[in-house]
CSV table of C-alpha atoms and ligand atoms in Angstrom, one decimal:
chain,number,residue,atom,x,y,z
K,1,MET,CA,5.2,2.0,-1.1
K,2,THR,CA,5.0,-1.3,0.6
K,3,ILE,CA,4.6,-3.0,3.9
K,4,SER,CA,4.6,-6.7,4.7
K,5,SER,CA,3.7,-7.7,8.2
K,6,GLN,CA,6.1,-10.5,7.9
K,7,PRO,CA,9.1,-9.9,5.7
K,8,SER,CA,9.5,-12.6,3.1
K,9,SER,CA,12.6,-13.7,1.2
K,10,SER,CA,12.7,-12.4,-2.3
K,11,GLN,CA,10.7,-14.3,-4.9
K,12,THR,CA,10.9,-14.6,-8.6
K,13,SER,CA,8.1,-13.3,-10.7
K,14,SER,CA,7.0,-13.9,-14.3
K,15,SER,CA,3.9,-12.8,-16.2
K,16,HIS,CA,2.6,-16.3,-15.9
K,17,ALA,CA,3.4,-16.8,-12.3
K,18,SER,CA,0.4,-17.9,-10.1
K,19,CYS,CA,0.8,-16.3,-6.7
K,20,PRO,CA,4.4,-17.3,-6.5
K,21,GLN,CA,5.4,-18.4,-3.0
K,22,ALA,CA,2.0,-17.3,-1.6
K,23,SER,CA,2.0,-16.8,2.2
K,24,ALA,CA,-0.8,-15.7,4.5
K,25,THR,CA,0.8,-12.3,4.4
K,26,GLN,CA,1.7,-10.2,1.4
K,27,SER,CA,5.2,-11.0,0.0
K,28,TRP,CA,7.1,-8.4,-2.0
K,29,ASN,CA,9.5,-8.7,-5.0
K,30,ALA,CA,11.0,-5.5,-6.3
K,31,ALA,CA,11.1,-6.6,-10.0
K,32,GLY,CA,7.5,-7.8,-9.9
K,33,TYR,CA,6.4,-4.6,-8.2
K,34,ALA,CA,8.2,-2.5,-10.8
K,35,ALA,CA,6.6,-4.4,-13.7
K,36,ASN,CA,3.0,-4.6,-12.4
K,37,ALA,CA,2.7,-1.7,-10.0
K,38,HIS,CA,4.9,1.1,-11.1
K,39,PHE,CA,1.8,3.3,-11.3
K,40,VAL,CA,1.6,3.3,-7.5
K,41,PRO,CA,4.5,5.7,-6.9
K,42,ALA,CA,3.8,7.4,-10.3
K,43,LEU,CA,0.4,8.4,-9.0
K,44,GLY,CA,1.8,9.8,-5.8
K,45,GLN,CA,2.2,13.4,-7.1
K,46,PRO,CA,-0.9,14.8,-5.3
K,47,VAL,CA,0.2,13.6,-1.9
K,48,LEU,CA,3.7,15.0,-2.6
K,49,GLU,CA,2.0,18.3,-3.4
K,50,LEU,CA,0.1,18.1,-0.1
K,51,LEU,CA,3.4,17.5,1.7
K,52,GLN,CA,5.1,20.5,0.1
K,53,PRO,CA,8.6,19.3,1.0
K,54,GLN,CA,11.1,22.1,1.6
K,55,SER,CA,14.8,22.0,0.8
K,56,GLY,CA,16.8,21.1,4.0
K,57,GLU,CA,13.8,19.5,5.8
K,58,ARG,CA,14.3,16.1,7.4
K,59,ILE,CA,11.6,13.7,6.3
K,60,LEU,CA,10.7,10.1,7.3
K,61,ASP,CA,9.2,8.1,4.5
K,62,VAL,CA,7.1,5.3,6.1
K,63,GLY,CA,6.7,2.3,3.8
K,64,CYS,CA,9.1,3.6,1.2
K,65,GLY,CA,9.1,0.5,-0.9
K,66,ASP,CA,11.7,0.6,-3.7
K,67,GLY,CA,12.2,4.3,-3.1
K,68,VAL,CA,10.7,5.8,-6.3
K,69,LEU,CA,8.9,8.6,-4.3
K,70,THR,CA,11.7,8.8,-1.7
K,71,GLU,CA,14.0,9.7,-4.5
K,72,LYS,CA,11.7,12.6,-5.6
K,73,LEU,CA,11.8,14.0,-2.0
K,74,VAL,CA,15.6,13.9,-2.1
K,75,ALA,CA,15.7,15.6,-5.5
K,76,LEU,CA,13.6,18.4,-3.9
K,77,GLY,CA,16.4,19.0,-1.4
K,78,ALA,CA,15.0,17.1,1.6
K,79,SER,CA,17.1,14.8,3.8
K,80,VAL,CA,15.1,11.6,3.8
K,81,VAL,CA,15.1,8.3,5.7
K,82,GLY,CA,13.0,5.6,4.2
K,83,VAL,CA,11.7,2.6,6.2
K,84,ASP,CA,9.9,-0.5,5.0
K,85,ASN,CA,9.4,-4.1,6.2
K,86,ALA,CA,10.3,-5.8,2.9
K,87,PRO,CA,14.0,-6.6,2.6
K,88,ASP,CA,13.8,-6.9,-1.2
K,89,MET,CA,12.3,-3.4,-1.6
K,90,ILE,CA,14.8,-1.9,0.8
K,91,ALA,CA,17.6,-3.4,-1.2
K,92,ALA,CA,16.1,-1.8,-4.3
K,93,ALA,CA,15.8,1.6,-2.5
K,94,GLN,CA,19.4,1.3,-1.3
K,95,GLN,CA,20.5,0.6,-4.9
K,96,ARG,CA,19.1,4.1,-5.7
K,97,GLY,CA,21.6,5.5,-3.2
K,98,LEU,CA,18.8,6.2,-0.6
K,99,ASP,CA,19.1,6.1,3.2
K,100,ALA,CA,16.7,3.2,3.6
K,101,LEU,CA,16.3,0.8,6.5
K,102,ILE,CA,14.4,-2.4,7.1
K,103,MET,CA,12.0,-1.4,9.9
K,104,ASP,CA,8.6,-2.7,11.0
K,105,VAL,CA,6.3,0.4,10.5
K,106,ARG,CA,4.4,-0.8,13.6
K,107,SER,CA,7.5,-0.2,15.7
K,108,ILE,CA,9.1,3.0,14.4
K,109,THR,CA,12.0,3.8,16.7
K,110,PHE,CA,12.6,7.5,15.9
K,111,ALA,CA,11.7,10.3,18.4
K,112,ASN,CA,11.3,14.1,18.0
K,113,GLU,CA,13.6,14.3,15.0
K,114,PHE,CA,11.7,14.8,11.8
K,115,ASP,CA,10.1,17.9,10.3
K,116,ALA,CA,7.6,15.7,8.4
K,117,VAL,CA,6.5,12.1,8.2
K,118,PHE,CA,5.3,11.0,4.7
K,119,SER,CA,3.6,7.8,3.6
K,120,ASN,CA,2.2,6.7,0.2
K,121,ALA,CA,0.2,3.4,-0.4
K,122,ALA,CA,1.6,1.7,2.6
K,123,LEU,CA,-0.6,2.1,5.7
K,124,HIS,CA,-3.5,0.0,4.3
K,125,TRP,CA,-1.2,-3.0,4.7
K,126,VAL,CA,-1.2,-2.6,8.5
K,127,LYS,CA,-4.6,-4.2,9.1
K,128,ASP,CA,-3.7,-5.8,12.4
K,129,ASP,CA,-2.7,-2.5,14.1
K,130,PRO,CA,-3.5,0.6,12.1
K,131,ASP,CA,-2.8,2.8,15.1
K,132,ALA,CA,0.8,1.7,15.5
K,133,PRO,CA,2.3,3.6,12.5
K,134,ILE,CA,0.3,6.7,13.4
K,135,VAL,CA,1.6,6.6,17.0
K,136,GLY,CA,5.1,6.0,15.6
K,137,ALA,CA,4.8,9.0,13.2
K,138,PHE,CA,3.7,11.2,16.1
K,139,ARG,CA,6.7,10.2,18.2
K,140,ALA,CA,9.1,10.6,15.3
K,141,LEU,CA,8.1,14.2,14.6
K,142,ARG,CA,9.4,17.3,16.3
K,143,ALA,CA,6.8,19.7,17.8
K,144,GLY,CA,5.3,21.6,14.9
K,145,GLY,CA,6.0,18.8,12.4
K,146,ARG,CA,3.4,17.3,10.0
K,147,PHE,CA,2.2,13.8,9.0
K,148,VAL,CA,1.0,13.7,5.4
K,149,GLY,CA,0.0,10.5,3.6
K,150,GLU,CA,-2.2,8.5,1.3
K,151,LEU,CA,-3.6,5.0,1.7
K,152,GLY,CA,-6.4,3.0,0.2
K,153,GLY,CA,-9.8,4.4,1.5
K,154,HIS,CA,-13.1,2.8,2.3
K,155,GLY,CA,-14.5,0.9,-0.7
K,156,CYS,CA,-11.0,0.6,-2.4
K,157,VAL,CA,-10.8,-2.4,-4.8
K,158,ALA,CA,-14.3,-3.4,-3.7
K,159,ALA,CA,-15.2,-5.3,-7.0
K,160,ILE,CA,-11.8,-7.1,-7.0
K,161,THR,CA,-12.2,-8.1,-3.4
K,162,VAL,CA,-15.8,-9.4,-3.9
K,163,ALA,CA,-14.6,-11.5,-6.9
K,164,LEU,CA,-11.6,-12.9,-4.9
K,165,LEU,CA,-13.8,-13.8,-1.9
K,166,ASP,CA,-16.5,-15.3,-4.1
K,167,SER,CA,-14.0,-17.5,-6.0
K,168,LEU,CA,-12.4,-18.6,-2.7
K,169,GLU,CA,-15.8,-19.6,-1.3
K,170,ARG,CA,-16.7,-21.5,-4.5
K,171,ARG,CA,-13.5,-23.5,-3.8
K,172,GLY,CA,-14.7,-24.4,-0.3
K,173,VAL,CA,-12.7,-21.8,1.7
K,174,GLU,CA,-14.6,-20.9,4.8
K,175,GLN,CA,-14.6,-17.4,6.3
K,176,ALA,CA,-12.8,-16.2,3.2
K,177,SER,CA,-13.1,-12.6,4.3
K,178,SER,CA,-10.5,-13.3,6.9
K,179,GLN,CA,-8.0,-13.4,4.0
K,180,ILE,CA,-8.5,-9.7,3.2
K,181,PRO,CA,-5.1,-8.2,4.0
K,182,TRP,CA,-6.1,-4.5,3.7
K,183,TYR,CA,-7.3,-1.8,6.0
K,184,PHE,CA,-9.4,0.8,4.0
K,185,PRO,CA,-10.7,3.4,6.5
K,186,THR,CA,-13.5,5.9,6.3
K,187,VAL,CA,-12.7,9.6,6.8
K,188,ASP,CA,-14.3,9.6,10.2
K,189,GLU,CA,-12.4,6.5,11.3
K,190,TYR,CA,-9.0,7.8,10.3
K,191,GLU,CA,-9.6,11.3,11.7
K,192,THR,CA,-10.4,9.7,15.0
K,193,ARG,CA,-7.2,7.6,14.9
K,194,LEU,CA,-5.1,10.7,14.1
K,195,ARG,CA,-6.7,12.7,17.0
K,196,ARG,CA,-6.3,9.8,19.4
K,197,ALA,CA,-2.6,9.7,18.7
K,198,GLY,CA,-2.3,13.4,19.4
K,199,PHE,CA,-2.4,14.9,15.9
K,200,VAL,CA,-4.5,17.9,14.8
K,201,PRO,CA,-6.0,16.8,11.4
K,202,ARG,CA,-5.8,19.5,8.8
K,203,SER,CA,-7.5,17.6,5.9
K,204,VAL,CA,-8.8,14.0,5.5
K,205,GLN,CA,-10.4,13.2,2.2
K,206,LEU,CA,-11.8,10.2,0.4
K,207,ILE,CA,-11.0,10.4,-3.3
K,208,PRO,CA,-12.2,8.0,-6.0
K,209,ARG,CA,-9.3,7.2,-8.3
K,210,PRO,CA,-10.0,4.7,-11.1
K,211,THR,CA,-6.6,3.4,-11.8
K,212,PRO,CA,-5.4,1.9,-15.2
K,213,LEU,CA,-3.5,-1.3,-14.7
K,214,PRO,CA,-0.5,-1.5,-17.1
K,215,THR,CA,-0.3,-5.3,-17.0
K,216,GLY,CA,-4.0,-6.0,-16.6
K,217,MET,CA,-5.9,-7.7,-13.8
K,218,ARG,CA,-3.7,-10.8,-13.9
K,219,GLY,CA,-0.5,-8.8,-13.3
K,220,TRP,CA,-2.2,-6.8,-10.5
K,221,LEU,CA,-3.5,-10.0,-8.8
K,222,GLU,CA,0.0,-11.6,-9.0
K,223,THR,CA,1.5,-8.7,-7.2
K,224,PHE,CA,-1.2,-7.9,-4.6
K,225,ALA,CA,-3.4,-10.9,-4.0
K,226,ASN,CA,-1.0,-13.5,-2.6
K,227,PRO,CA,-2.8,-13.5,0.9
K,228,PHE,CA,-5.9,-14.8,-0.9
K,229,CYS,CA,-4.0,-17.4,-2.9
K,230,ALA,CA,-2.5,-18.7,0.4
K,231,ALA,CA,-5.9,-20.2,1.3
K,232,LEU,CA,-5.6,-22.6,-1.6
K,233,PRO,CA,-3.3,-25.5,-2.5
K,234,GLU,CA,-0.5,-24.4,-4.8
K,235,GLU,CA,-1.9,-26.3,-7.8
K,236,GLU,CA,-5.2,-24.5,-7.6
K,237,ARG,CA,-3.8,-21.0,-7.5
K,238,GLY,CA,-3.3,-20.4,-11.3
K,239,GLY,CA,-6.9,-21.5,-12.0
K,240,PHE,CA,-8.2,-19.3,-9.2
K,241,LEU,CA,-6.5,-16.2,-10.6
K,242,ASP,CA,-7.7,-17.0,-14.1
K,243,GLU,CA,-11.3,-17.3,-12.8
K,244,VAL,CA,-11.2,-14.1,-10.8
K,245,THR,CA,-9.8,-12.3,-13.9
K,246,ALA,CA,-12.5,-13.7,-16.1
K,247,ARG,CA,-15.3,-12.7,-13.6
K,248,LEU,CA,-14.0,-9.1,-13.4
K,249,LYS,CA,-13.6,-8.7,-17.1
K,250,PRO,CA,-17.2,-7.5,-17.8
K,251,VAL,CA,-16.9,-4.7,-15.2
K,252,LEU,CA,-13.2,-3.6,-15.2
K,253,CYS,CA,-12.0,-4.2,-18.7
K,254,ASP,CA,-13.0,-2.1,-21.7
K,255,SER,CA,-13.5,-3.1,-25.3
K,256,GLN,CA,-9.9,-2.4,-26.1
K,257,GLU,CA,-8.7,-4.8,-23.4
K,258,ARG,CA,-7.7,-1.9,-21.0
K,259,TRP,CA,-8.2,-2.7,-17.3
K,260,THR,CA,-9.0,-0.2,-14.7
K,261,ALA,CA,-9.1,-0.9,-10.9
K,262,ASP,CA,-11.7,0.6,-8.6
K,263,TYR,CA,-9.3,2.5,-6.3
K,264,MET,CA,-10.4,4.9,-3.6
K,265,ARG,CA,-7.7,6.9,-1.8
K,266,LEU,CA,-7.7,8.4,1.7
K,267,ARG,CA,-5.4,11.4,1.7
K,268,PHE,CA,-4.6,13.3,4.9
K,269,ALA,CA,-2.5,15.9,6.5
K,270,ALA,CA,-2.1,16.4,10.2
K,271,GLY,CA,0.0,18.4,12.5
K,272,LYS,CA,1.9,17.8,15.8
K,273,SER,CA,1.5,20.9,18.0
F,301,BEZ,C1,-2.1,0.1,-3.3
F,301,BEZ,O1,-0.9,-0.1,-3.4
F,301,BEZ,O2,-2.4,1.3,-3.4
F,301,BEZ,C2,-3.1,-0.9,-3.2
F,301,BEZ,C3,-2.7,-2.2,-3.0
F,301,BEZ,C4,-3.6,-3.2,-2.8
F,301,BEZ,C5,-5.0,-2.9,-2.8
F,301,BEZ,C6,-5.4,-1.6,-3.0
F,301,BEZ,C7,-4.4,-0.6,-3.2
């Protein structure tokens, strides 16, 4: 599931790419995402179980990305609309035959019409206004509806982030932390935001989830770290990613060259009364 605060045009991706077309915001490419991050929807089963979609329900999938999980909701008999900021991902979702729209998740336009709003691995990309999608979800739901989702939680990818910031600072980037594109809330913080929007939180949990990376750290960085690369001239970006990968190897790569990222998830369910 993906959000980009500024939709970018599609980009090509290869295993040796170095932050292709880096921009200050995250850019999305459906083929690169499928290659390097297919585990993101694959690990979405627990949040689907929390949602408990019922046949015939009308569900809004916020940050649907390329629609892998949206398709599962449809297969369970729900009538689903997916929205995402990234045109390339929405095109991929539409190719699956899904009802998917390009929509900024900070400005959801639906009102009082969904039984449930669902979101997986998308809301941590809305760092500039984390309340906006919560307010939009509340408005989109009918009375009695539910908002169920998962995003990165406090401490998510902490080791990776420290290595990225340290390597940027070594290259003379000032205030490198301003490049962090993610919002990883604590339980208290997210519960407060849900209540403030009008929801009654039913469960909000922080869950450590060490996550194997199918294409290693370099593949992960190429897919998710372009906002950090954007602080550097293009010719430095490949060396930067090589350095970050090498620095993380002693802590996130095992003796059989298997990489694991230090993910934390924040999983929540809340109701609209
Ligand atoms: C995710 O998609 O879950 C994710 C992306 C970037 C950083 C951490 C988590």
